[in-house]
Coordinates of C-alpha atoms in Angstrom, one line a residue:
Chain A
X26 CA -25.8 10.6 5.8
X27 CA -22.5 11.6 4.2
X28 CA -22.6 14.0 1.3
X29 CA -19.6 14.7 -1.0
X30 CA -19.7 18.2 -2.3
X31 CA -17.6 19.4 -5.3
X32 CA -17.7 23.2 -5.6
X33 CA -17.6 24.6 -9.1
X34 CA -15.8 21.7 -10.8
X35 CA -14.1 22.9 -14.0
X36 CA -13.3 19.5 -15.6
X37 CA -16.0 17.0 -16.5
X38 CA -13.5 14.2 -16.1
X39 CA -12.9 15.1 -12.5
X40 CA -16.5 14.7 -11.6
X41 CA -16.2 11.1 -12.9
X42 CA -13.0 10.5 -11.0
X43 CA -14.6 11.8 -7.8
X44 CA -17.7 9.6 -8.3
X45 CA -15.6 6.5 -8.8
X46 CA -13.4 7.0 -5.7
X47 CA -16.6 7.8 -3.7
X48 CA -18.1 4.5 -4.7
X49 CA -14.9 2.6 -3.9
X50 CA -15.4 3.7 -0.3
X51 CA -19.2 3.2 -0.1
X52 CA -20.2 6.9 -0.6
X53 CA -23.0 7.6 -3.1
X54 CA -24.3 11.1 -2.4
X55 CA -22.6 13.5 -4.8
X56 CA -23.5 17.2 -4.7
X57 CA -22.2 19.6 -7.4
X58 CA -22.2 23.4 -6.8
X59 CA -22.6 25.4 -10.0
X60 CA -20.6 22.8 -12.0
X61 CA -19.3 22.8 -15.5
X62 CA -21.5 20.8 -17.9
X63 CA -21.7 17.1 -17.3
X64 CA -20.2 15.4 -20.4
X65 CA -19.6 11.9 -21.6
X66 CA -16.1 12.2 -20.0
X67 CA -17.8 12.5 -16.6
X68 CA -19.5 9.2 -17.1
X69 CA -16.6 7.5 -18.7
X70 CA -14.2 8.3 -15.9
X71 CA -16.7 7.2 -13.3
X72 CA -16.5 3.7 -14.7
X73 CA -18.8 1.6 -12.6
X74 CA -19.9 4.6 -10.6
X75 CA -22.0 6.2 -13.4
X76 CA -25.0 5.9 -11.1
X77 CA -23.3 8.3 -8.6
X78 CA -22.9 10.9 -11.4
X79 CA -26.4 10.5 -12.7
X80 CA -27.9 10.7 -9.3
X81 CA -26.0 13.8 -8.3
X82 CA -27.8 16.9 -6.9
X83 CA -26.9 20.3 -8.2
X84 CA -27.1 23.6 -6.3
X85 CA -26.2 27.2 -7.2
X86 CA -24.2 28.0 -4.1
X87 CA -22.7 26.1 -1.2
X88 CA -24.7 28.2 1.2
X89 CA -27.9 27.1 -0.4
X90 CA -27.0 23.4 -0.1
X91 CA -25.9 23.6 3.5
X92 CA -29.2 25.1 4.5
X93 CA -31.5 22.8 2.4
X94 CA -29.7 19.6 3.4
X95 CA -29.8 20.3 7.1
X96 CA -26.0 19.6 7.5
X97 CA -24.8 19.1 11.0
X98 CA -21.1 19.1 10.2
X99 CA -19.5 20.7 7.2
X100 CA -15.9 19.6 6.5
X101 CA -13.8 21.8 4.2
X102 CA -10.7 20.4 2.5
X103 CA -7.7 22.5 1.6
X104 CA -4.3 21.9 0.3
X105 CA -3.1 25.1 1.8
X106 CA -4.0 24.9 5.5
X107 CA -1.3 27.2 6.6
X108 CA -2.4 30.1 4.4
X109 CA -2.7 33.4 6.2
X110 CA -6.1 33.9 4.8
X111 CA -7.5 31.5 7.3
X112 CA -5.6 31.7 10.5
X113 CA -8.8 31.6 12.5
X114 CA -9.4 27.9 11.9
X115 CA -7.1 25.0 12.6
X116 CA -6.8 22.3 10.0
X117 CA -6.8 18.7 11.1
X118 CA -5.3 15.7 9.3
X119 CA -7.6 13.1 7.7
X120 CA -6.7 10.7 10.5
X121 CA -7.7 13.1 13.2
X122 CA -10.9 13.8 11.3
X123 CA -11.6 10.1 11.1
X124 CA -11.0 9.7 14.8
X125 CA -13.3 12.4 15.9
X126 CA -16.1 12.5 13.3
X127 CA -19.6 11.5 14.4
X128 CA -21.5 9.8 11.7
X129 CA -24.9 10.4 13.5
X130 CA -25.9 13.6 11.6
X131 CA -25.7 14.9 8.1
X132 CA -22.1 15.4 7.3
X133 CA -20.6 16.9 4.1
X134 CA -17.1 16.7 2.8
X135 CA -16.5 19.7 0.6
X136 CA -13.9 19.9 -2.2
X137 CA -13.0 23.0 -4.0
X138 CA -12.3 24.1 -7.6
X139 CA -9.4 22.4 -9.3
X140 CA -7.6 25.8 -9.8
X141 CA -8.4 27.8 -6.7
X142 CA -9.9 25.5 -4.1
X143 CA -12.5 26.9 -1.7
X144 CA -12.9 30.6 -1.1
X145 CA -12.5 32.2 2.3
X146 CA -16.2 32.8 2.5
X147 CA -16.9 29.1 1.7
X148 CA -14.4 27.9 4.3
X149 CA -16.0 30.3 6.8
X150 CA -19.3 28.3 6.4
X151 CA -17.6 25.1 7.5
X152 CA -17.1 23.6 10.9
X153 CA -13.8 21.7 10.3
X154 CA -11.0 22.1 7.9
X155 CA -9.0 19.0 6.9
X156 CA -5.7 19.0 5.1
X157 CA -3.5 16.2 4.0
X158 CA 0.2 16.2 5.1
X159 CA 2.3 16.3 2.0
X160 CA 5.9 16.9 1.1
X161 CA 6.9 20.6 1.4
X162 CA 8.2 20.7 -2.1
X163 CA 4.8 20.2 -3.7
X164 CA 1.8 20.4 -1.4
X165 CA -1.1 20.9 -3.8
X166 CA -2.7 17.7 -4.7
X167 CA -5.1 17.0 -7.5
X168 CA -8.5 17.3 -5.9
X169 CA -9.8 13.8 -6.7
X170 CA -6.6 12.2 -5.3
X171 CA -7.0 14.2 -2.1
X172 CA -10.6 13.1 -1.9
X173 CA -9.5 9.4 -2.3
X174 CA -7.2 9.8 0.7
X175 CA -9.8 11.3 2.9
X176 CA -12.4 8.7 1.9
X177 CA -9.9 6.0 2.5
X178 CA -9.0 7.3 6.0
X179 CA -12.7 7.6 7.0
X180 CA -13.5 4.2 5.7
X181 CA -10.5 2.6 7.3
X182 CA -11.5 3.7 10.8
X183 CA -15.0 2.4 10.3
X184 CA -13.5 -1.1 9.8
X185 CA -16.5 -2.4 8.1
X186 CA -14.7 -3.7 5.1
X187 CA -11.7 -6.0 5.7
X188 CA -9.4 -6.7 2.8
X189 CA -10.3 -10.0 1.2
X190 CA -7.2 -12.1 1.6
X191 CA -6.0 -15.4 2.9
X192 CA -6.5 -15.9 6.6
X193 CA -3.4 -14.6 8.4
X194 CA -1.8 -16.8 11.0
X195 CA -3.3 -16.2 14.5
X196 CA -1.1 -15.0 17.4
X197 CA -1.4 -18.5 18.8
X198 CA -0.2 -20.1 15.6
X199 CA 2.8 -17.7 15.4
X200 CA 3.5 -18.4 19.1
X201 CA 3.6 -22.1 18.5
X202 CA 6.2 -21.5 15.7
X203 CA 8.5 -19.5 17.9
X204 CA 8.1 -21.9 20.8
X205 CA 9.4 -24.8 18.7
X206 CA 12.3 -22.7 17.4
X207 CA 13.1 -21.7 20.9
X208 CA 13.5 -25.4 21.8
X209 CA 15.7 -25.9 18.7
X210 CA 17.9 -23.0 19.5
X211 CA 18.4 -24.1 23.1
X212 CA 19.9 -27.3 21.8
X213 CA 22.5 -25.5 19.8
X214 CA 24.7 -24.9 22.8
X215 CA 25.1 -21.1 22.5
X216 CA 26.0 -19.1 25.5
X217 CA 22.9 -17.7 27.2
X218 CA 22.9 -14.2 25.7
X219 CA 23.4 -15.6 22.2
X220 CA 20.5 -18.0 22.7
X221 CA 18.2 -15.2 23.7
X222 CA 19.3 -13.1 20.8
X223 CA 18.8 -15.9 18.2
X224 CA 15.3 -16.5 19.7
X225 CA 14.5 -12.9 19.5
X226 CA 15.5 -12.5 15.9
X227 CA 13.4 -15.5 14.8
X228 CA 10.5 -14.2 16.8
X229 CA 10.7 -10.7 15.2
X230 CA 10.9 -12.2 11.7
X231 CA 7.8 -14.3 12.3
X232 CA 5.9 -11.4 13.7
X233 CA 6.8 -9.2 10.7
X234 CA 6.3 -11.6 7.8
X235 CA 2.6 -11.5 7.3
X236 CA 2.4 -15.3 7.5
X237 CA -0.8 -17.0 6.5
X238 CA -2.4 -19.7 8.4
X239 CA -1.5 -22.2 5.7
X240 CA 2.2 -21.1 5.7
X241 CA 2.3 -21.3 9.5
X242 CA 1.0 -24.9 9.3
X243 CA 3.7 -25.9 6.8
X244 CA 6.5 -24.1 8.7
X245 CA 5.3 -25.7 11.9
X246 CA 5.7 -29.2 10.3
X247 CA 9.2 -28.3 9.2
X248 CA 10.3 -27.0 12.5
X249 CA 8.9 -30.0 14.4
X250 CA 10.8 -32.4 12.2
X251 CA 14.0 -30.3 12.6
X252 CA 13.4 -30.3 16.3
X253 CA 13.1 -34.1 16.4
X254 CA 16.3 -34.5 14.3
X255 CA 18.4 -31.9 16.1
X256 CA 21.0 -33.4 18.4
X257 CA 21.7 -31.6 21.7
X258 CA 25.2 -30.6 22.2
Chain B
X15 CA 15.8 4.5 -2.8
X16 CA 12.1 4.2 -3.6
X17 CA 11.0 3.6 -7.2
X18 CA 7.5 3.9 -8.5
X19 CA 6.9 1.5 -11.4
X20 CA 3.9 1.8 -13.7
X21 CA 3.6 -1.3 -15.9
X22 CA 2.3 -0.7 -19.4
X23 CA 0.3 2.5 -18.7
X24 CA -2.4 2.9 -21.4
X25 CA -3.3 6.5 -20.8
X26 CA -0.8 9.3 -21.2
X27 CA -2.8 11.4 -18.7
X28 CA -2.4 8.7 -16.0
X29 CA 1.3 8.9 -16.2
X30 CA 1.0 12.6 -15.4
X31 CA -1.5 12.0 -12.5
X32 CA 0.9 9.4 -11.0
X33 CA 3.9 11.8 -11.3
X34 CA 2.0 14.5 -9.5
X35 CA 0.9 12.4 -6.7
X36 CA 4.4 11.0 -6.3
X37 CA 5.9 14.4 -5.9
X38 CA 3.1 15.4 -3.4
X39 CA 4.7 12.7 -1.2
X40 CA 8.3 13.3 -2.0
X41 CA 8.8 10.5 -4.5
X42 CA 10.7 11.3 -7.7
X43 CA 11.9 8.0 -9.3
X44 CA 9.3 7.0 -11.9
X45 CA 9.9 3.9 -14.0
X46 CA 7.6 3.0 -16.9
X47 CA 7.5 -0.5 -18.3
X48 CA 6.7 -0.6 -22.0
X49 CA 4.4 2.5 -21.8
X50 CA 2.1 4.2 -24.2
X51 CA 3.6 7.2 -25.9
X52 CA 4.3 10.1 -23.5
X53 CA 2.2 13.0 -24.7
X54 CA 1.5 16.6 -23.8
X55 CA -1.4 15.3 -21.7
X56 CA 1.2 13.4 -19.5
X57 CA 3.1 16.7 -18.8
X58 CA -0.1 18.7 -18.4
X59 CA -1.6 16.4 -15.8
X60 CA 1.7 16.2 -13.9
X61 CA 1.4 20.0 -13.2
X62 CA 4.4 20.9 -11.1
X63 CA 5.8 17.4 -11.4
X64 CA 6.7 17.6 -15.0
X65 CA 10.3 16.9 -14.0
X66 CA 9.2 13.5 -12.6
X67 CA 7.8 12.6 -16.0
X68 CA 10.8 13.9 -18.0
X69 CA 13.2 12.1 -15.7
X70 CA 11.4 8.8 -15.9
X71 CA 13.3 5.6 -16.8
X72 CA 11.8 3.2 -19.4
X73 CA 12.3 -0.6 -19.5
X74 CA 10.8 -3.3 -21.8
X75 CA 9.8 -5.7 -19.0
X76 CA 9.3 -5.6 -15.3
X77 CA 11.8 -8.4 -14.9
X78 CA 14.5 -6.4 -16.7
X79 CA 14.0 -3.5 -14.3
X80 CA 14.0 -5.6 -11.2
X81 CA 17.4 -7.1 -12.2
X82 CA 19.1 -3.9 -13.3
X83 CA 18.0 -1.7 -10.4
X84 CA 19.1 -4.2 -7.7
X85 CA 15.7 -4.1 -6.0
X86 CA 15.6 -5.6 -2.5
X87 CA 11.9 -5.4 -1.9
X88 CA 9.4 -5.4 -4.8
X89 CA 5.8 -4.5 -3.7
X90 CA 3.0 -5.3 -6.0
X91 CA -0.3 -3.6 -5.8
X92 CA -3.7 -5.2 -6.6
X93 CA -7.3 -4.3 -6.3
X94 CA -8.2 -7.9 -6.4
X95 CA -6.2 -9.5 -3.6
X96 CA -8.5 -12.5 -3.0
X97 CA -8.4 -13.7 -6.6
X98 CA -7.9 -17.4 -6.9
X99 CA -5.1 -16.8 -9.3
X100 CA -2.8 -15.9 -6.5
X101 CA -3.7 -17.8 -3.4
X102 CA -0.1 -18.4 -2.5
X103 CA 0.6 -14.8 -1.4
X104 CA -1.1 -12.8 1.2
X105 CA -2.0 -9.2 0.6
X106 CA -1.4 -6.6 3.3
X107 CA -3.0 -3.2 3.8
X108 CA -1.1 0.0 3.0
X109 CA -1.0 0.6 6.8
X110 CA 0.6 -2.8 7.5
X111 CA 3.1 -2.2 4.7
X112 CA 3.9 1.2 6.1
X113 CA 4.5 -0.3 9.6
X114 CA 6.9 -2.9 8.4
X115 CA 8.7 -1.5 5.4
X116 CA 12.5 -0.9 5.7
X117 CA 13.6 2.1 3.7
X118 CA 17.3 1.2 3.7
X119 CA 17.4 -0.8 0.5
X120 CA 16.0 -0.3 -3.0
X121 CA 12.3 -0.6 -2.8
X122 CA 9.8 -0.5 -5.7
X123 CA 6.1 0.0 -5.6
X124 CA 4.6 -1.5 -8.7
X125 CA 1.3 -0.5 -10.3
X126 CA -0.4 -2.3 -13.1
X127 CA -2.2 -1.5 -16.3
X128 CA -5.4 0.5 -16.0
X129 CA -7.4 -2.2 -17.5
X130 CA -5.9 -5.5 -16.2
X131 CA -3.6 -4.6 -13.4
X132 CA -0.5 -6.9 -13.0
X133 CA -0.3 -10.3 -14.5
X134 CA 0.2 -13.4 -12.4
X135 CA 3.7 -13.7 -13.7
X136 CA 4.5 -10.1 -12.7
X137 CA 3.0 -10.6 -9.2
X138 CA 5.1 -13.7 -8.8
X139 CA 8.2 -11.6 -9.2
X140 CA 7.2 -9.5 -6.1
X141 CA 7.9 -10.0 -2.4
X142 CA 4.8 -8.3 -1.0
X143 CA 1.3 -7.6 -2.3
X144 CA -0.5 -4.6 -1.0
X145 CA -4.2 -4.0 -1.4
X146 CA -6.4 -1.2 -0.3
X147 CA -9.5 -2.1 1.8
X148 CA -12.5 -0.9 -0.3
X149 CA -16.3 -1.2 -0.3
X150 CA -17.4 -4.6 -1.5
X151 CA -19.7 -3.1 -4.1
X152 CA -16.9 -1.5 -6.1
X153 CA -13.4 -2.6 -5.2
X154 CA -11.4 -1.6 -8.3
X155 CA -9.9 1.8 -7.9
X156 CA -8.4 4.0 -10.5
X157 CA -4.7 3.2 -10.4
X158 CA -3.4 6.7 -9.7
X159 CA -5.9 7.1 -6.9
X160 CA -4.8 3.8 -5.3
X161 CA -1.2 5.0 -5.7
X162 CA -2.0 8.3 -3.9
X163 CA -3.4 6.3 -0.9
X164 CA -0.3 4.1 -0.7
X165 CA 2.1 7.0 -1.0
X166 CA 0.1 8.9 1.7
X167 CA 0.3 5.9 4.1
X168 CA 4.0 5.5 3.6
X169 CA 4.6 9.2 4.0
X170 CA 2.4 9.5 7.0
X171 CA 4.3 6.9 9.0
X172 CA 7.8 7.9 7.9
X173 CA 7.4 11.6 7.6
X174 CA 9.5 12.0 4.5
X175 CA 11.3 8.7 4.5
X176 CA 14.4 8.9 6.7
X177 CA 17.1 6.7 5.4
X178 CA 18.9 6.2 8.7
X179 CA 17.2 2.9 9.4
X180 CA 19.0 -0.3 9.9
X181 CA 20.6 -1.7 6.8
X182 CA 18.3 -4.3 5.3
X183 CA 19.6 -7.7 4.3
X184 CA 20.8 -7.9 0.7
X185 CA 19.3 -10.2 -1.8
X186 CA 22.5 -12.3 -1.4
X187 CA 22.2 -12.5 2.4
X188 CA 18.6 -13.6 2.1
X189 CA 19.5 -16.1 -0.5
X190 CA 22.2 -17.6 1.8
X191 CA 19.6 -18.0 4.5
X192 CA 17.2 -19.9 2.2
X193 CA 20.0 -22.0 0.8
X194 CA 20.9 -23.3 4.3
X195 CA 17.3 -23.9 5.1
X196 CA 16.9 -25.8 1.8
X197 CA 19.7 -28.2 2.9
X198 CA 18.1 -28.7 6.3
X199 CA 14.7 -29.4 4.8
X200 CA 16.2 -32.0 2.4
X201 CA 17.5 -33.9 5.4
X202 CA 14.0 -34.2 6.9
X203 CA 13.0 -37.0 4.6
X204 CA 9.8 -35.5 3.2
X205 CA 8.4 -36.7 -0.1
X206 CA 9.7 -34.5 -2.9
X207 CA 6.6 -32.3 -3.2
X208 CA 6.5 -31.6 0.5
X209 CA 10.2 -30.7 0.4
X210 CA 9.6 -28.2 -2.3
X211 CA 6.6 -26.7 -0.5
X212 CA 8.4 -26.4 2.8
X213 CA 11.3 -24.7 1.0
X214 CA 9.0 -22.4 -0.8
X215 CA 7.2 -21.3 2.4
X216 CA 10.4 -20.5 4.2
X217 CA 11.7 -18.6 1.2
X218 CA 8.6 -16.5 1.0
X219 CA 8.7 -15.7 4.7
X220 CA 12.3 -14.5 4.4
X221 CA 11.5 -12.4 1.3
X222 CA 8.6 -10.7 3.0
X223 CA 9.9 -10.0 6.5
X224 CA 12.0 -6.9 5.9
X225 CA 15.0 -8.6 7.6
X226 CA 17.9 -6.4 8.5
X227 CA 21.5 -7.3 7.7
X228 CA 22.1 -7.9 11.4
X229 CA 19.1 -10.2 11.8
X230 CA 20.2 -12.1 8.7
X231 CA 23.6 -12.6 10.3
X232 CA 22.1 -13.9 13.5
X233 CA 19.6 -16.2 11.7
X234 CA 22.4 -17.5 9.4
X235 CA 24.4 -18.5 12.5
X236 CA 21.4 -20.3 13.9
X237 CA 20.6 -22.1 10.7
X238 CA 24.2 -23.2 10.2
X239 CA 24.3 -24.7 13.6
X240 CA 21.0 -26.4 13.1
X241 CA 22.2 -27.8 9.8
X242 CA 25.3 -29.2 11.4
X243 CA 23.3 -30.8 14.1
X244 CA 20.4 -32.2 12.0
X245 CA 20.7 -35.9 11.3
X246 CA 19.8 -37.1 7.9
X247 CA 17.0 -39.6 7.8

């Protein structure tokens, strides 16, 4: 079970934004600690995640929630990981978190107040701190945007939800394209190193171009015809 | 140069949210296409990225911007990559985009209206489509949260966008490649619709492959020789 905990949210709209981005990544358990009043704005910003808002649990303190929910891993988030207030714990990136997290127990991802984040005492209750690498000029993200990135990174590693796109060309299909082009290039009468280079360039382009299966099929037809019609030197 | 383009934003607050998340990842060039009125809310939500909002450029249409800014790679974003409206282009994940993008030229990342995203016509103007893998139950993200994830992925891989990459091929160089291939394909004796399709597929691959200037030069040499040696039917 994964809980998303928002500690003392100050803006009703942000509760909705958080709920929406949770649902975008398959998360539904929202916990609010001593929140501002839920308002229409919360439901409005949640869009199709209104159910996440209306099913939220509310606790008075973070400590109370951690005890009652039998949390095995509490993950704190901070935009200020290097702060001297917390030198005793090392912050990891969302990617590292995603690599190492164990989904077997009850996990919670804890986000702090819009203005001041989590307190030292709250962070001390957590097992892991996660911080997003940002540009040095402006490191503090909006809390719901930071949450989106962490959810995305966790979801991505789980690999349960592929992007719904056209079928990309298989490695085999791409190989058959470069194989035909290799034959064509050999006929062009280049010196050997130029032949190799020309083949390499075409190969790289094919690997990099996100070719679909359908495109590979069309291009293969084209290259075959070219090959048939190309005179050897 | 990386531009972030927001097409017909409807909410002044979202312009601010976008500006803030841009600055979090070192991006500063905001372009608005036919936007709603900029209001206090835009500057308020931008927090310490008010300068990004006040320095934004405004254009009437996406087409106008793409021409004037001399864009080499236009990246469209969509929450609905599998839609039948656009089966001709494949969507990539933010990670794949980040792996292959070449920061040498003028790149733009284009985000659509809050309500309806980008139109088919607008997507057709772009070279690459990027889509974030989300949970099947609720795929449509808030636009500024989607933007945060894409910026994060780009930033993570590039660690503040070094510009000392290989020079990308210019639009002109890419056009000269497709022009030669067009000639070759015409010689293949396909029926007209097949000729068009074969040309289109090659064109798309070239636009999408982040070809460097050096690669374009080599490929051009190859295609020229092929053209000289290809017998007409």
